[in-house]
Amino acid sequence: TPTVITVASGKAAKKGVLFKGGDKIEMASKINHVIFDKTGTLTKGEPFIIDYINSDNNFHLLKISASLESESRHPIANALVKEAKKQNIDLLSIKRINTESGRGISGELESINGIINIGSIEWLISKGVIIESESKKTLENEKNKSHSVIGVSINNSLLGFILLSDLLREDAISSVQKLRKDNYEINILSGDRKETVVEFAKQLGSKEDEIKWNLLPEMKLKIIENLKKKNKVAMIGDGINDAPALAASNLGIAVGSGTQIAKANADVVLMGDQLGGLPYALSLAKRTIRKIKQNIFWAFGYNLVAIPIAAGILFPKYGILLTPSIAALLMATSSITVVINALSLD
């Protein structure tokens, strides 16, 4: 068993997959349900600004949002700050800030009177921000519905919306298709709005009942706990918000380009920016357990045959008795057999 685990861990590492122990390989072999986080896992996690909606001053809108988000590590915050730098915008100092995980961020900036809110449409509405029905229709039209959206307000007065997009990982479609071919159940969980997630899922060939949207971190956690009652669940994520879900799943898998806290809470890490290692890792785990069972069969087989002979079961009738030298040779052959079988793992 240790030989097979060592060989499997080495082969996985060469493919950019790091298992944190032999027990993780065993659990990976039992997985039948795979859950993906969307942003930063199936996508590259490098969103960029597409457009501004209902904004009287795009420059002002970007300056305020990038300033308040400048201390955040969220991918959307990085996109805002990056665009502000590109336009040579001097960011304002933060006076006070409060983050609500999965919802948005609020706070105050120097030289800006009032409380600024940046986040999802539903969160802004819960804060008392009035969003006209025409604005909602604009965000949901064919041109805009495939993009993520954040709203910005000051003192419950809407400043405008920022549309962002993110690119699909090159091997996301092939990886998901390979998992489906291997009979894994697939779900995609996202905190993004319904229209964006549905459009995204179409690229992967996922049905609407396989995806969930507008999810907060605690909601993802609840979904995983419910699925675990009847399934062995693997969760693949990359961000701080994914850490609880990774820890709660039967097998937490972190993307190597993700945050340190996600990788710390994961059982398996996919190094680099590729998802192709995921189907390989789950397939390798199944083959590894198969090899272990084969080795146990061979080891017991040698002993079940040789021990009775060594005890003299054939001596009275046939005069056959194992000498110590032949017994030692059989023992060595048994060890060599299981080692060669372990090394044949592909």
Short mmCIF file of C-alpha atoms in Angstrom, two decimals:
data_model
loop_
_atom_site.label_atom_id
_atom_site.label_comp_id
_atom_site.label_asym_id
_atom_site.label_seq_id
_atom_site.Cartn_x
_atom_site.Cartn_y
_atom_site.Cartn_z
CA THR A 1 0.00 0.00 0.00
CA PRO A 2 2.70 2.60 0.85
CA THR A 3 4.49 1.73 -2.39
CA VAL A 4 1.41 2.34 -4.52
CA ILE A 5 0.59 5.58 -2.66
CA THR A 6 4.16 6.83 -3.19
CA VAL A 7 4.07 6.00 -6.90
CA ALA A 8 0.63 7.62 -7.31
CA SER A 9 1.68 10.80 -5.45
CA GLY A 10 4.75 11.10 -7.65
CA LYS A 11 2.81 10.65 -10.88
CA ALA A 12 0.19 13.15 -9.74
CA ALA A 13 2.89 15.72 -8.85
CA LYS A 14 4.38 15.42 -12.34
CA LYS A 15 0.95 16.36 -13.72
CA GLY A 16 0.69 19.34 -11.36
CA VAL A 17 -1.62 17.68 -8.82
CA LEU A 18 -0.63 17.68 -5.15
CA PHE A 19 -2.42 15.24 -2.82
CA LYS A 20 -2.04 16.06 0.88
CA GLY A 21 -1.69 12.45 2.00
CA GLY A 22 -2.65 8.92 1.04
CA ASP A 23 -6.05 9.23 2.73
CA LYS A 24 -6.90 12.03 0.28
CA ILE A 25 -6.17 9.70 -2.63
CA GLU A 26 -8.49 7.12 -1.07
CA MET A 27 -11.26 9.71 -0.68
CA ALA A 28 -10.73 10.95 -4.26
CA SER A 29 -11.41 7.41 -5.49
CA LYS A 30 -14.86 7.51 -3.86
CA ILE A 31 -16.03 10.87 -5.28
CA ASN A 32 -19.18 10.79 -7.42
CA HIS A 33 -20.29 14.44 -7.29
CA VAL A 34 -18.14 17.41 -8.35
CA ILE A 35 -19.02 21.02 -7.52
CA PHE A 36 -17.33 23.96 -9.22
CA ASP A 37 -17.14 27.53 -8.05
CA LYS A 38 -17.49 29.79 -11.10
CA THR A 39 -15.30 32.88 -10.77
CA GLY A 40 -11.60 32.12 -10.62
CA THR A 41 -12.15 28.38 -10.99
CA LEU A 42 -13.92 27.81 -14.28
CA THR A 43 -12.92 31.32 -15.32
CA LYS A 44 -9.43 32.82 -15.16
CA GLY A 45 -10.34 35.02 -12.21
CA GLU A 46 -9.07 38.14 -13.98
CA PRO A 47 -12.24 40.18 -14.70
CA PHE A 48 -12.07 43.34 -16.74
CA ILE A 49 -14.45 46.26 -17.23
CA ILE A 50 -16.75 46.01 -20.25
CA ASP A 51 -19.04 49.02 -19.86
CA TYR A 52 -20.71 51.53 -17.54
CA ILE A 53 -24.51 51.70 -17.26
CA ASN A 54 -26.67 54.62 -16.01
CA SER A 55 -23.59 56.66 -15.14
CA ASP A 56 -23.40 60.42 -15.63
CA ASN A 57 -19.64 60.43 -15.07
CA ASN A 58 -17.73 57.21 -15.76
CA PHE A 59 -14.46 58.71 -14.54
CA HIS A 60 -15.99 59.65 -11.18
CA LEU A 61 -17.74 56.29 -10.87
CA LEU A 62 -14.49 54.38 -11.44
CA LYS A 63 -12.51 56.65 -9.10
CA ILE A 64 -14.89 56.13 -6.18
CA SER A 65 -15.30 52.38 -6.68
CA ALA A 66 -11.58 51.72 -7.21
CA SER A 67 -10.66 53.83 -4.18
CA LEU A 68 -12.97 51.95 -1.81
CA GLU A 69 -11.97 48.58 -3.26
CA SER A 70 -8.23 49.32 -3.25
CA GLU A 71 -7.56 47.27 -0.09
CA SER A 72 -9.67 44.29 -1.14
CA ARG A 73 -8.20 41.10 -2.68
CA HIS A 74 -11.38 40.19 -4.54
CA PRO A 75 -10.90 39.71 -8.33
CA ILE A 76 -13.45 42.45 -9.09
CA ALA A 77 -11.55 44.85 -6.82
CA ASN A 78 -8.36 44.06 -8.73
CA ALA A 79 -10.14 44.79 -12.00
CA LEU A 80 -11.32 48.20 -10.77
CA VAL A 81 -7.92 49.23 -9.39
CA LYS A 82 -6.15 48.01 -12.53
CA GLU A 83 -8.45 50.05 -14.78
CA ALA A 84 -8.02 53.13 -12.56
CA LYS A 85 -4.23 52.86 -12.84
CA LYS A 86 -4.54 52.42 -16.59
CA GLN A 87 -6.43 55.73 -16.74
CA ASN A 88 -3.96 57.41 -14.34
CA ILE A 89 -6.66 58.05 -11.75
CA ASP A 90 -5.41 59.13 -8.31
CA LEU A 91 -7.25 57.08 -5.73
CA LEU A 92 -8.80 58.62 -2.62
CA SER A 93 -7.85 57.62 0.92
CA ILE A 94 -10.19 55.32 2.83
CA LYS A 95 -11.64 56.66 6.09
CA ARG A 96 -13.75 53.65 7.01
CA ILE A 97 -14.58 50.35 5.36
CA ASN A 98 -16.83 47.33 5.99
CA THR A 99 -17.01 44.16 3.91
CA GLU A 100 -20.01 41.83 3.77
CA SER A 101 -18.74 38.58 2.29
CA GLY A 102 -20.45 37.67 -0.97
CA ARG A 103 -22.61 40.82 -0.90
CA GLY A 104 -20.56 43.97 -1.21
CA ILE A 105 -18.45 46.60 0.48
CA SER A 106 -19.36 49.90 2.14
CA GLY A 107 -17.40 52.75 3.66
CA GLU A 108 -16.28 56.38 3.48
CA LEU A 109 -13.60 58.15 1.47
CA GLU A 110 -11.70 61.38 1.97
CA SER A 111 -13.36 64.36 0.24
CA ILE A 112 -16.54 62.36 -0.47
CA ASN A 113 -19.56 63.13 1.69
CA GLY A 114 -21.71 60.13 2.53
CA ILE A 115 -21.56 56.37 2.80
CA ILE A 116 -20.53 54.53 -0.36
CA ASN A 117 -21.94 51.09 -1.18
CA ILE A 118 -20.49 48.83 -3.88
CA GLY A 119 -22.01 45.41 -4.53
CA SER A 120 -24.76 43.32 -6.06
CA ILE A 121 -28.09 44.75 -7.13
CA GLU A 122 -29.99 42.80 -4.44
CA TRP A 123 -27.60 44.02 -1.74
CA LEU A 124 -27.93 47.67 -2.83
CA ILE A 125 -31.72 47.35 -2.75
CA SER A 126 -31.51 45.94 0.79
CA LYS A 127 -29.51 49.06 1.70
CA GLY A 128 -32.37 51.27 0.54
CA VAL A 129 -30.99 52.17 -2.89
CA ILE A 130 -33.77 52.68 -5.43
CA ILE A 131 -33.10 51.02 -8.79
CA GLU A 132 -35.47 51.87 -11.62
CA SER A 133 -37.11 49.05 -13.59
CA GLU A 134 -35.62 50.49 -16.80
CA SER A 135 -32.15 50.03 -15.34
CA LYS A 136 -32.89 46.38 -14.56
CA LYS A 137 -34.16 45.80 -18.10
CA THR A 138 -30.98 47.31 -19.52
CA LEU A 139 -28.82 45.01 -17.42
CA GLU A 140 -30.85 41.96 -18.45
CA ASN A 141 -30.90 42.58 -22.21
CA GLU A 142 -29.16 40.24 -24.64
CA LYS A 143 -26.04 42.39 -24.83
CA ASN A 144 -25.44 42.74 -21.09
CA LYS A 145 -26.85 39.60 -19.43
CA SER A 146 -23.68 37.54 -19.93
CA HIS A 147 -21.62 40.01 -17.86
CA SER A 148 -21.21 40.39 -14.11
CA VAL A 149 -22.52 43.64 -12.67
CA ILE A 150 -21.84 45.73 -9.58
CA GLY A 151 -23.70 48.84 -8.52
CA VAL A 152 -22.27 51.92 -6.82
CA SER A 153 -24.23 54.31 -4.61
CA ILE A 154 -23.64 57.23 -2.24
CA ASN A 155 -26.17 57.80 0.56
CA ASN A 156 -28.72 55.51 -1.14
CA SER A 157 -28.40 57.47 -4.38
CA LEU A 158 -27.34 55.27 -7.33
CA LEU A 159 -24.26 56.49 -9.19
CA GLY A 160 -24.34 53.75 -11.82
CA PHE A 161 -23.40 50.19 -12.69
CA ILE A 162 -20.14 48.67 -13.84
CA LEU A 163 -20.26 45.65 -16.16
CA LEU A 164 -17.38 43.19 -15.98
CA SER A 165 -16.46 40.06 -17.87
CA ASP A 166 -14.06 37.18 -17.25
CA LEU A 167 -12.56 34.68 -19.68
CA LEU A 168 -13.25 30.97 -19.47
CA ARG A 169 -10.19 28.84 -18.71
CA GLU A 170 -8.88 27.22 -21.89
CA ASP A 171 -9.43 23.68 -20.59
CA ALA A 172 -12.62 24.29 -18.59
CA ILE A 173 -14.98 22.88 -21.22
CA SER A 174 -12.85 19.80 -21.95
CA SER A 175 -12.38 19.11 -18.21
CA VAL A 176 -16.09 19.31 -17.44
CA GLN A 177 -16.93 17.15 -20.46
CA LYS A 178 -14.36 14.54 -19.37
CA LEU A 179 -15.90 14.40 -15.88
CA ARG A 180 -19.38 13.95 -17.37
CA LYS A 181 -18.05 11.16 -19.60
CA ASP A 182 -16.68 9.51 -16.45
CA ASN A 183 -20.21 9.66 -14.95
CA TYR A 184 -19.60 12.35 -12.34
CA GLU A 185 -22.53 14.57 -11.32
CA ILE A 186 -21.64 18.23 -11.94
CA ASN A 187 -22.87 21.41 -10.23
CA ILE A 188 -21.77 25.03 -10.67
CA LEU A 189 -22.23 27.41 -7.73
CA SER A 190 -21.89 31.17 -8.10
CA GLY A 191 -22.60 34.37 -6.25
CA ASP A 192 -23.26 36.06 -9.60
CA ARG A 193 -26.71 36.97 -10.90
CA LYS A 194 -28.91 34.40 -12.63
CA GLU A 195 -28.66 35.79 -16.18
CA THR A 196 -24.85 35.79 -16.11
CA VAL A 197 -24.54 32.29 -14.65
CA VAL A 198 -27.11 30.79 -17.07
CA GLU A 199 -25.29 32.28 -20.08
CA PHE A 200 -21.98 31.05 -18.71
CA ALA A 201 -23.32 27.53 -18.10
CA LYS A 202 -24.44 27.27 -21.73
CA GLN A 203 -20.79 27.40 -22.80
CA LEU A 204 -20.11 24.34 -20.65
CA GLY A 205 -23.19 22.48 -21.78
CA SER A 206 -24.68 22.57 -18.27
CA LYS A 207 -28.43 22.45 -17.72
CA GLU A 208 -30.18 25.04 -15.58
CA ASP A 209 -30.89 22.51 -12.82
CA GLU A 210 -27.12 21.93 -12.49
CA ILE A 211 -26.35 25.55 -11.60
CA LYS A 212 -27.05 27.84 -8.64
CA TRP A 213 -26.75 31.61 -8.56
CA ASN A 214 -26.89 34.55 -6.13
CA LEU A 215 -25.23 32.35 -3.51
CA LEU A 216 -23.54 33.62 -0.37
CA PRO A 217 -20.66 31.58 1.14
CA GLU A 218 -22.93 30.14 3.84
CA MET A 219 -25.45 29.08 1.18
CA LYS A 220 -22.76 27.18 -0.73
CA LEU A 221 -21.84 25.48 2.52
CA LYS A 222 -25.44 24.39 3.12
CA ILE A 223 -25.76 22.96 -0.40
CA ILE A 224 -22.60 20.89 0.08
CA GLU A 225 -23.74 19.58 3.46
CA ASN A 226 -27.05 18.47 1.96
CA LEU A 227 -25.35 16.72 -0.96
CA LYS A 228 -22.94 14.93 1.39
CA LYS A 229 -25.85 13.04 2.95
CA LYS A 230 -26.11 10.80 -0.14
CA ASN A 231 -22.92 11.52 -2.11
CA LYS A 232 -19.17 11.82 -1.86
CA VAL A 233 -18.65 15.44 -2.84
CA ALA A 234 -15.59 17.22 -4.22
CA MET A 235 -15.57 21.04 -4.19
CA ILE A 236 -13.24 23.00 -6.48
CA GLY A 237 -12.63 26.66 -5.59
CA ASP A 238 -10.02 29.37 -5.51
CA GLY A 239 -11.01 32.26 -3.25
CA ILE A 240 -11.35 33.25 0.39
CA ASN A 241 -15.14 32.84 0.12
CA ASP A 242 -14.64 29.22 -0.97
CA ALA A 243 -12.59 28.19 2.08
CA PRO A 244 -15.58 27.05 4.25
CA ALA A 245 -17.03 25.02 1.37
CA LEU A 246 -13.65 23.42 0.62
CA ALA A 247 -13.26 22.42 4.26
CA ALA A 248 -16.81 21.04 4.49
CA SER A 249 -16.70 18.87 1.35
CA ASN A 250 -15.48 15.28 1.34
CA LEU A 251 -12.60 16.40 -0.87
CA GLY A 252 -11.58 20.05 -1.13
CA ILE A 253 -9.69 20.92 -4.32
CA ALA A 254 -8.04 24.30 -4.75
CA VAL A 255 -6.83 25.89 -7.97
CA GLY A 256 -3.13 26.73 -7.67
CA SER A 257 -3.63 30.31 -8.85
CA GLY A 258 -6.12 30.91 -6.02
CA THR A 259 -5.67 32.39 -2.56
CA GLN A 260 -3.45 30.88 0.14
CA ILE A 261 -6.39 30.32 2.48
CA ALA A 262 -8.19 28.28 -0.19
CA LYS A 263 -5.11 26.12 -0.73
CA ALA A 264 -4.62 25.72 3.03
CA ASN A 265 -8.19 24.39 3.43
CA ALA A 266 -7.96 22.05 0.44
CA ASP A 267 -7.04 18.36 0.36
CA VAL A 268 -5.77 18.57 -3.21
CA VAL A 269 -4.12 21.47 -5.05
CA LEU A 270 -4.14 21.83 -8.85
CA MET A 271 -0.96 23.73 -9.59
CA GLY A 272 -0.92 26.47 -12.22
CA ASP A 273 -3.92 27.75 -14.15
CA GLN A 274 -5.09 24.44 -15.60
CA LEU A 275 -8.15 22.36 -14.72
CA GLY A 276 -7.02 19.40 -16.81
CA GLY A 277 -5.37 17.87 -13.76
CA LEU A 278 -8.78 17.38 -12.08
CA PRO A 279 -10.16 14.51 -14.22
CA TYR A 280 -6.68 12.95 -14.18
CA ALA A 281 -6.46 13.17 -10.37
CA LEU A 282 -9.85 11.50 -9.80
CA SER A 283 -9.09 8.82 -12.39
CA LEU A 284 -5.62 8.21 -10.92
CA ALA A 285 -7.13 7.80 -7.45
CA LYS A 286 -9.46 5.05 -8.67
CA ARG A 287 -6.58 3.24 -10.42
CA THR A 288 -4.45 3.60 -7.29
CA ILE A 289 -7.01 1.88 -5.06
CA ARG A 290 -7.37 -0.84 -7.70
CA LYS A 291 -3.60 -1.44 -7.57
CA ILE A 292 -3.66 -1.60 -3.77
CA LYS A 293 -6.37 -4.27 -3.90
CA GLN A 294 -4.35 -6.20 -6.49
CA ASN A 295 -1.26 -6.05 -4.27
CA ILE A 296 -3.19 -7.29 -1.26
CA PHE A 297 -4.50 -10.17 -3.39
CA TRP A 298 -0.98 -11.12 -4.53
CA ALA A 299 0.53 -10.81 -1.05
CA PHE A 300 -2.18 -12.93 0.56
CA GLY A 301 -2.12 -15.33 -2.37
CA TYR A 302 1.56 -16.14 -1.94
CA ASN A 303 1.11 -16.67 1.79
CA LEU A 304 -2.09 -18.72 1.50
CA VAL A 305 -0.28 -21.11 -0.86
CA ALA A 306 3.18 -21.14 0.67
CA ILE A 307 2.41 -21.26 4.42
CA PRO A 308 0.48 -24.59 4.31
CA ILE A 309 3.24 -26.09 2.16
CA ALA A 310 5.89 -24.80 4.57
CA ALA A 311 3.85 -26.31 7.44
CA GLY A 312 4.11 -29.72 5.72
CA ILE A 313 0.63 -30.23 4.31
CA LEU A 314 2.08 -31.93 1.20
CA PHE A 315 4.86 -33.82 2.99
CA PRO A 316 2.97 -36.95 4.13
CA LYS A 317 1.66 -37.78 0.66
CA TYR A 318 4.17 -36.21 -1.74
CA GLY A 319 7.24 -35.62 0.38
CA ILE A 320 7.27 -31.91 -0.53
CA LEU A 321 8.50 -29.49 2.11
CA LEU A 322 9.70 -25.92 1.64
CA THR A 323 13.28 -25.32 2.68
CA PRO A 324 14.17 -21.97 4.29
CA SER A 325 15.99 -20.91 1.13
CA ILE A 326 12.97 -21.58 -1.11
CA ALA A 327 10.65 -19.88 1.41
CA ALA A 328 12.92 -16.81 1.40
CA LEU A 329 12.90 -16.82 -2.42
CA LEU A 330 9.08 -16.94 -2.47
CA MET A 331 8.91 -14.09 0.05
CA ALA A 332 11.26 -12.00 -2.06
CA THR A 333 9.26 -12.84 -5.19
CA SER A 334 6.08 -11.73 -3.44
CA SER A 335 7.65 -8.37 -2.58
CA ILE A 336 9.05 -7.93 -6.08
CA THR A 337 5.66 -8.73 -7.61
CA VAL A 338 3.78 -6.09 -5.63
CA VAL A 339 6.48 -3.47 -6.25
CA ILE A 340 6.44 -4.10 -10.01
CA ASN A 341 2.64 -3.98 -9.95
CA ALA A 342 2.78 -0.65 -8.10
CA LEU A 343 5.29 0.79 -10.58
CA SER A 344 3.05 -0.23 -13.48
CA LEU A 345 0.49 2.37 -12.35
CA ASP A 346 -0.10 4.77 -15.23
#
